[in-house]
Amino acid sequence: MVFGQVVIGPPGSGKTTYCNGMSQFLKLIGRKVAVINLDPANDSLPYECAINIEDLIKLSDVMTEHSLGPNGGLVYCMDYLEKNIDWLQSKLEPLLKDHYLLFDFPGQVELFFLHSNAKNVVMKLIKKLNLRLTAVHLVDAHLCSDPAKYVSALILSLSTMLHLELPHVNVLSKIDLIESYGKLSFNLDFYTDVQDLSYLQHHLDQDPRSAKFRKLTKELCDDKESVGNLVKLIDKSNGYIFAGIDASAVEFSKIAVRQVDWDYYRAAAVQEKYMKDDEDFDNDD
């Protein structure tokens, strides 16, 4: 049984940086990691790539040969990958014995809530290779500063989760830049826990665009505590924590219901580290 992550999210949300940082962190805690680049538009990789889709197909070649734009070219590439899944399977098989897998997917969001190619690729790998994967969906943290964009990000996350049908973890990336576009209306836990959205109504009403129509790139390893907590959550969602455990059904159930400790106090710690409180703003004045 092999475990891993399907890393997805909109363009610029930090997927490649996440894969780079997460692979370094996992190596530090003793896991052998293989990063698989499945983004044919990603020609500048900061990490050591175990498998690269560009060895199969290149977006630039597709766009030139078929007169397609970037979006159409990416759909074509995912369709081509699905039809040549045996190529990817043969590349993965030597890694299955002792590697943890990180799949770096393209940023075109339509691939994960509208088109079926990327989902079919993942499902075929799960079935053929007995993989246990969790979808890690990155959302640029600065979207929290704009209520309308935050609600849009929630809808995208939900649509993606329902479409992929995988254990799903949403991650606010670039948390160090969260207030670069404005102060948050509420504490960070409001956004991480997706609390009562009716509280956003007043702020939505103040936005003329909303009235008219009713974005880590610091490496994640810079914040080892947060990444460690994230790994715990992902390990629980894809079953990694159960691997090698010889226990009864009762013991398994105790592990399953045990809290992962992603609560208000940890959200508050992240907020204290990366966000100014009102007193800080007063002192700046």
CSV table of C-alpha atoms in Angstrom, one decimal:
chain,number,residue,atom,x,y,z
A,1,MET,CA,0.0,0.0,0.0
A,2,VAL,CA,1.4,3.4,-1.1
A,3,PHE,CA,0.5,6.8,0.2
A,4,GLY,CA,0.7,10.2,-1.2
A,5,GLN,CA,-0.8,13.6,-2.0
A,6,VAL,CA,-2.5,15.0,-5.1
A,7,VAL,CA,-1.5,18.7,-5.0
A,8,ILE,CA,-3.9,21.0,-6.7
A,9,GLY,CA,-5.1,24.6,-6.7
A,10,PRO,CA,-5.4,27.7,-8.9
A,11,PRO,CA,-2.5,29.2,-10.8
A,12,GLY,CA,-0.1,31.0,-8.5
A,13,SER,CA,-1.4,29.4,-5.3
A,14,GLY,CA,2.1,27.8,-4.6
A,15,LYS,CA,1.7,24.2,-5.7
A,16,THR,CA,5.3,23.8,-6.9
A,17,THR,CA,6.7,25.6,-3.9
A,18,TYR,CA,4.5,23.4,-1.7
A,19,CYS,CA,5.8,20.2,-3.3
A,20,ASN,CA,9.4,21.4,-2.9
A,21,GLY,CA,8.9,22.4,0.7
A,22,MET,CA,6.8,19.3,1.6
A,23,SER,CA,9.3,16.9,0.0
A,24,GLN,CA,12.1,18.5,2.1
A,25,PHE,CA,10.1,18.3,5.3
A,26,LEU,CA,9.1,14.6,4.7
A,27,LYS,CA,12.8,13.8,4.0
A,28,LEU,CA,13.7,15.5,7.3
A,29,ILE,CA,11.3,13.2,9.2
A,30,GLY,CA,12.7,10.1,7.5
A,31,ARG,CA,10.4,9.4,4.6
A,32,LYS,CA,11.6,8.6,1.1
A,33,VAL,CA,9.8,11.0,-1.3
A,34,ALA,CA,9.1,11.0,-5.0
A,35,VAL,CA,7.7,14.1,-6.6
A,36,ILE,CA,5.8,13.6,-9.9
A,37,ASN,CA,5.4,16.6,-12.1
A,38,LEU,CA,2.1,16.3,-14.1
A,39,ASP,CA,2.1,19.9,-15.1
A,40,PRO,CA,3.3,20.1,-18.8
A,41,ALA,CA,3.5,23.9,-18.5
A,42,ASN,CA,5.9,23.8,-15.5
A,43,ASP,CA,9.3,24.0,-17.1
A,44,SER,CA,11.1,25.4,-14.1
A,45,LEU,CA,11.2,22.9,-11.2
A,46,PRO,CA,12.9,23.7,-7.9
A,47,TYR,CA,12.7,20.1,-6.8
A,48,GLU,CA,14.3,16.9,-7.9
A,49,CYS,CA,11.7,15.3,-10.2
A,50,ALA,CA,11.2,11.5,-10.1
A,51,ILE,CA,8.8,11.6,-13.1
A,52,ASN,CA,8.1,14.4,-15.5
A,53,ILE,CA,5.2,14.5,-17.8
A,54,GLU,CA,7.3,16.5,-20.3
A,55,ASP,CA,9.1,13.3,-21.1
A,56,LEU,CA,5.7,12.2,-22.5
A,57,ILE,CA,4.2,15.4,-23.8
A,58,LYS,CA,5.0,19.2,-23.8
A,59,LEU,CA,2.4,21.9,-23.7
A,60,SER,CA,4.3,24.1,-26.1
A,61,ASP,CA,4.4,21.4,-28.7
A,62,VAL,CA,0.6,20.8,-28.3
A,63,MET,CA,-0.2,24.5,-28.6
A,64,THR,CA,2.0,24.8,-31.8
A,65,GLU,CA,0.8,21.6,-33.5
A,66,HIS,CA,-2.9,21.9,-32.7
A,67,SER,CA,-3.2,25.7,-32.7
A,68,LEU,CA,-4.5,25.7,-29.1
A,69,GLY,CA,-4.3,28.2,-26.3
A,70,PRO,CA,-2.8,27.3,-22.9
A,71,ASN,CA,-6.2,26.2,-21.4
A,72,GLY,CA,-7.1,24.0,-24.4
A,73,GLY,CA,-3.6,22.7,-24.5
A,74,LEU,CA,-3.7,21.6,-20.9
A,75,VAL,CA,-6.9,19.8,-21.4
A,76,TYR,CA,-5.4,18.0,-24.4
A,77,CYS,CA,-2.3,17.0,-22.3
A,78,MET,CA,-4.4,15.5,-19.5
A,79,ASP,CA,-6.5,13.6,-22.1
A,80,TYR,CA,-3.2,12.4,-23.7
A,81,LEU,CA,-1.9,11.3,-20.3
A,82,GLU,CA,-5.1,9.4,-19.5
A,83,LYS,CA,-4.9,7.6,-22.8
A,84,ASN,CA,-1.2,6.8,-22.0
A,85,ILE,CA,-1.7,5.9,-18.4
A,86,ASP,CA,0.4,2.8,-18.9
A,87,TRP,CA,3.4,5.1,-19.4
A,88,LEU,CA,2.9,6.7,-16.0
A,89,GLN,CA,2.1,3.4,-14.3
A,90,SER,CA,5.4,1.9,-15.6
A,91,LYS,CA,7.3,4.9,-14.3
A,92,LEU,CA,5.6,4.7,-10.8
A,93,GLU,CA,6.0,1.0,-10.3
A,94,PRO,CA,9.8,1.1,-9.3
A,95,LEU,CA,8.9,3.7,-6.6
A,96,LEU,CA,6.0,1.9,-5.0
A,97,LYS,CA,8.1,-0.2,-2.6
A,98,ASP,CA,9.3,2.5,-0.3
A,99,HIS,CA,8.4,6.0,-1.5
A,100,TYR,CA,5.8,8.5,-0.5
A,101,LEU,CA,4.3,10.2,-3.6
A,102,LEU,CA,3.7,13.9,-4.3
A,103,PHE,CA,1.8,14.6,-7.5
A,104,ASP,CA,2.2,18.2,-8.7
A,105,PHE,CA,-0.8,18.9,-11.0
A,106,PRO,CA,-1.5,21.9,-13.3
A,107,GLY,CA,-3.2,25.0,-12.0
A,108,GLN,CA,-6.1,25.0,-14.5
A,109,VAL,CA,-9.0,24.7,-12.1
A,110,GLU,CA,-11.4,23.4,-14.7
A,111,LEU,CA,-9.5,20.2,-14.8
A,112,PHE,CA,-10.6,19.4,-11.3
A,113,PHE,CA,-14.3,20.4,-11.1
A,114,LEU,CA,-15.4,20.3,-14.8
A,115,HIS,CA,-13.3,17.9,-16.9
A,116,SER,CA,-12.9,14.3,-16.1
A,117,ASN,CA,-9.4,13.6,-17.5
A,118,ALA,CA,-7.4,14.4,-14.3
A,119,LYS,CA,-9.9,12.6,-12.1
A,120,ASN,CA,-9.7,9.5,-14.4
A,121,VAL,CA,-5.9,9.6,-14.2
A,122,VAL,CA,-5.9,9.6,-10.4
A,123,MET,CA,-8.7,6.9,-10.1
A,124,LYS,CA,-6.9,4.6,-12.6
A,125,LEU,CA,-3.6,4.9,-10.6
A,126,ILE,CA,-5.5,4.2,-7.3
A,127,LYS,CA,-7.1,1.1,-8.8
A,128,LYS,CA,-4.1,-0.2,-10.7
A,129,LEU,CA,-1.4,0.5,-8.0
A,130,ASN,CA,-3.4,0.4,-4.8
A,131,LEU,CA,-2.6,4.0,-3.9
A,132,ARG,CA,-4.0,5.9,-0.9
A,133,LEU,CA,-4.1,9.5,-1.9
A,134,THR,CA,-5.3,12.8,-0.3
A,135,ALA,CA,-6.2,15.8,-2.4
A,136,VAL,CA,-4.3,18.9,-1.0
A,137,HIS,CA,-6.1,21.9,-2.3
A,138,LEU,CA,-4.1,25.2,-2.0
A,139,VAL,CA,-5.9,28.5,-1.7
A,140,ASP,CA,-4.0,31.8,-1.7
A,141,ALA,CA,-4.5,33.2,1.8
A,142,HIS,CA,-4.8,36.7,0.7
A,143,LEU,CA,-8.3,35.8,-0.7
A,144,CYS,CA,-9.5,36.0,2.9
A,145,SER,CA,-9.1,39.8,2.8
A,146,ASP,CA,-11.8,40.0,0.1
A,147,PRO,CA,-15.1,38.5,1.2
A,148,ALA,CA,-16.4,37.9,-2.4
A,149,LYS,CA,-13.1,36.1,-3.4
A,150,TYR,CA,-13.2,34.1,-0.2
A,151,VAL,CA,-16.7,32.8,-0.9
A,152,SER,CA,-15.7,32.0,-4.5
A,153,ALA,CA,-12.7,30.0,-3.1
A,154,LEU,CA,-15.0,28.1,-0.8
A,155,ILE,CA,-17.3,27.2,-3.7
A,156,LEU,CA,-14.3,26.1,-5.8
A,157,SER,CA,-13.0,24.0,-3.0
A,158,LEU,CA,-16.3,22.3,-2.5
A,159,SER,CA,-16.8,21.7,-6.2
A,160,THR,CA,-13.3,20.2,-6.5
A,161,MET,CA,-13.9,17.9,-3.5
A,162,LEU,CA,-17.2,16.6,-4.8
A,163,HIS,CA,-15.7,16.1,-8.3
A,164,LEU,CA,-12.5,14.3,-7.3
A,165,GLU,CA,-14.1,12.1,-4.6
A,166,LEU,CA,-10.9,11.9,-2.6
A,167,PRO,CA,-10.1,12.6,1.0
A,168,HIS,CA,-9.7,16.4,0.8
A,169,VAL,CA,-7.6,18.9,2.8
A,170,ASN,CA,-7.8,22.7,2.1
A,171,VAL,CA,-4.6,24.6,2.8
A,172,LEU,CA,-4.2,28.4,3.0
A,173,SER,CA,-0.9,29.0,1.2
A,174,LYS,CA,1.3,32.2,1.4
A,175,ILE,CA,0.0,32.8,4.9
A,176,ASP,CA,2.9,35.2,5.5
A,177,LEU,CA,1.3,37.5,2.9
A,178,ILE,CA,-2.2,37.2,4.2
A,179,GLU,CA,-2.7,40.9,5.0
A,180,SER,CA,-0.8,42.3,2.0
A,181,TYR,CA,-4.1,43.2,0.4
A,182,GLY,CA,-5.8,44.5,3.5
A,183,LYS,CA,-6.7,43.7,7.1
A,184,LEU,CA,-9.0,40.7,7.7
A,185,SER,CA,-12.5,41.5,9.0
A,186,PHE,CA,-12.4,38.5,11.5
A,187,ASN,CA,-9.8,36.4,13.3
A,188,LEU,CA,-8.1,33.7,11.2
A,189,ASP,CA,-10.1,30.9,12.7
A,190,PHE,CA,-13.2,32.3,11.1
A,191,TYR,CA,-11.7,31.6,7.7
A,192,THR,CA,-10.0,28.3,8.5
A,193,ASP,CA,-13.2,26.9,10.2
A,194,VAL,CA,-15.5,28.4,7.6
A,195,GLN,CA,-17.8,29.8,10.3
A,196,ASP,CA,-21.2,31.5,9.7
A,197,LEU,CA,-20.9,33.2,6.4
A,198,SER,CA,-23.8,35.5,7.1
A,199,TYR,CA,-21.3,37.7,9.0
A,200,LEU,CA,-19.7,38.5,5.7
A,201,GLN,CA,-22.9,40.0,4.3
A,202,HIS,CA,-22.1,43.5,5.6
A,203,HIS,CA,-18.6,43.5,4.1
A,204,LEU,CA,-19.9,42.2,0.9
A,205,ASP,CA,-22.4,45.0,0.7
A,206,GLN,CA,-19.6,47.5,1.1
A,207,ASP,CA,-17.9,46.1,-2.0
A,208,PRO,CA,-19.1,47.9,-5.2
A,209,ARG,CA,-18.3,44.9,-7.3
A,210,SER,CA,-20.4,42.7,-5.1
A,211,ALA,CA,-23.2,45.2,-5.1
A,212,LYS,CA,-23.1,45.2,-8.9
A,213,PHE,CA,-23.0,41.5,-9.4
A,214,ARG,CA,-24.5,40.2,-6.0
A,215,LYS,CA,-4.3,34.8,-4.4
A,216,LEU,CA,4.0,30.0,1.2
A,217,THR,CA,5.6,31.7,-1.5
A,218,LYS,CA,8.0,31.3,1.3
A,219,GLU,CA,9.0,27.6,1.4
A,220,LEU,CA,6.7,25.8,3.8
A,221,CYS,CA,9.6,24.3,5.6
A,222,ASP,CA,10.2,27.7,7.1
A,223,ASP,CA,7.2,27.0,9.4
A,224,LYS,CA,7.9,23.4,10.5
A,225,GLU,CA,5.2,23.3,13.2
A,226,SER,CA,2.4,24.2,10.8
A,227,VAL,CA,3.8,21.8,8.1
A,228,GLY,CA,4.0,19.1,10.8
A,229,ASN,CA,0.4,19.6,11.8
A,230,LEU,CA,-0.6,19.5,8.1
A,231,VAL,CA,1.2,16.2,7.6
A,232,LYS,CA,-0.6,14.7,10.6
A,233,LEU,CA,-3.9,15.7,9.1
A,234,ILE,CA,-3.1,14.3,5.6
A,235,ASP,CA,-1.7,11.1,7.2
A,236,LYS,CA,-5.0,10.6,8.9
A,237,SER,CA,-7.1,11.4,5.8
A,238,ASN,CA,-5.3,8.9,3.5
A,239,GLY,CA,-4.8,6.2,6.2
A,240,TYR,CA,-1.0,6.5,6.5
A,241,ILE,CA,-1.2,6.5,10.3
A,242,PHE,CA,-2.8,3.0,10.2
A,243,ALA,CA,0.0,1.5,8.0
A,244,GLY,CA,1.9,-1.2,9.9
A,245,ILE,CA,-0.4,-1.1,12.9
A,246,ASP,CA,-1.6,-4.5,14.1
A,247,ALA,CA,-4.6,-3.7,16.2
A,248,SER,CA,-8.2,-4.5,16.7
A,249,ALA,CA,-11.1,-2.7,15.1
A,250,VAL,CA,-11.7,-0.9,18.4
A,251,GLU,CA,-8.1,0.4,18.5
A,252,PHE,CA,-8.4,1.6,14.9
A,253,SER,CA,-11.6,3.4,15.7
A,254,LYS,CA,-10.0,5.1,18.6
A,255,ILE,CA,-7.2,6.4,16.3
A,256,ALA,CA,-9.7,7.5,13.7
A,257,VAL,CA,-11.8,9.6,16.1
A,258,ARG,CA,-8.8,11.1,17.9
A,259,GLN,CA,-8.5,14.8,17.3
A,260,VAL,CA,-5.7,16.0,15.0
A,261,ASP,CA,-5.3,19.2,17.1
A,262,TRP,CA,-6.2,21.6,14.4
A,263,ASP,CA,-8.1,23.9,16.6
A,264,TYR,CA,-8.6,27.5,17.6
A,265,TYR,CA,-5.3,27.7,19.6
A,266,ARG,CA,-3.2,26.7,16.6
A,267,ALA,CA,-5.1,29.1,14.3
A,268,ALA,CA,-4.5,31.7,16.9
A,269,ALA,CA,-0.7,30.9,16.9
A,270,VAL,CA,-0.5,31.3,13.1
A,271,GLN,CA,-2.5,34.6,13.4
A,272,GLU,CA,-0.1,35.9,16.0
A,273,LYS,CA,2.9,35.0,13.9
A,274,TYR,CA,1.8,36.5,10.6
A,275,MET,CA,-0.8,39.1,11.3
A,276,LYS,CA,-0.8,42.4,13.1
A,277,ASP,CA,-3.4,43.0,15.8
A,278,ASP,CA,-5.2,46.2,16.4
A,279,GLU,CA,-2.7,47.4,18.9
A,280,ASP,CA,0.1,47.0,16.4
A,281,PHE,CA,-1.8,49.1,13.9
A,282,ASP,CA,-2.4,51.8,16.6
A,283,ASN,CA,1.4,51.9,17.4
A,284,ASP,CA,2.2,52.2,13.8
A,285,ASP,CA,0.1,55.3,13.6
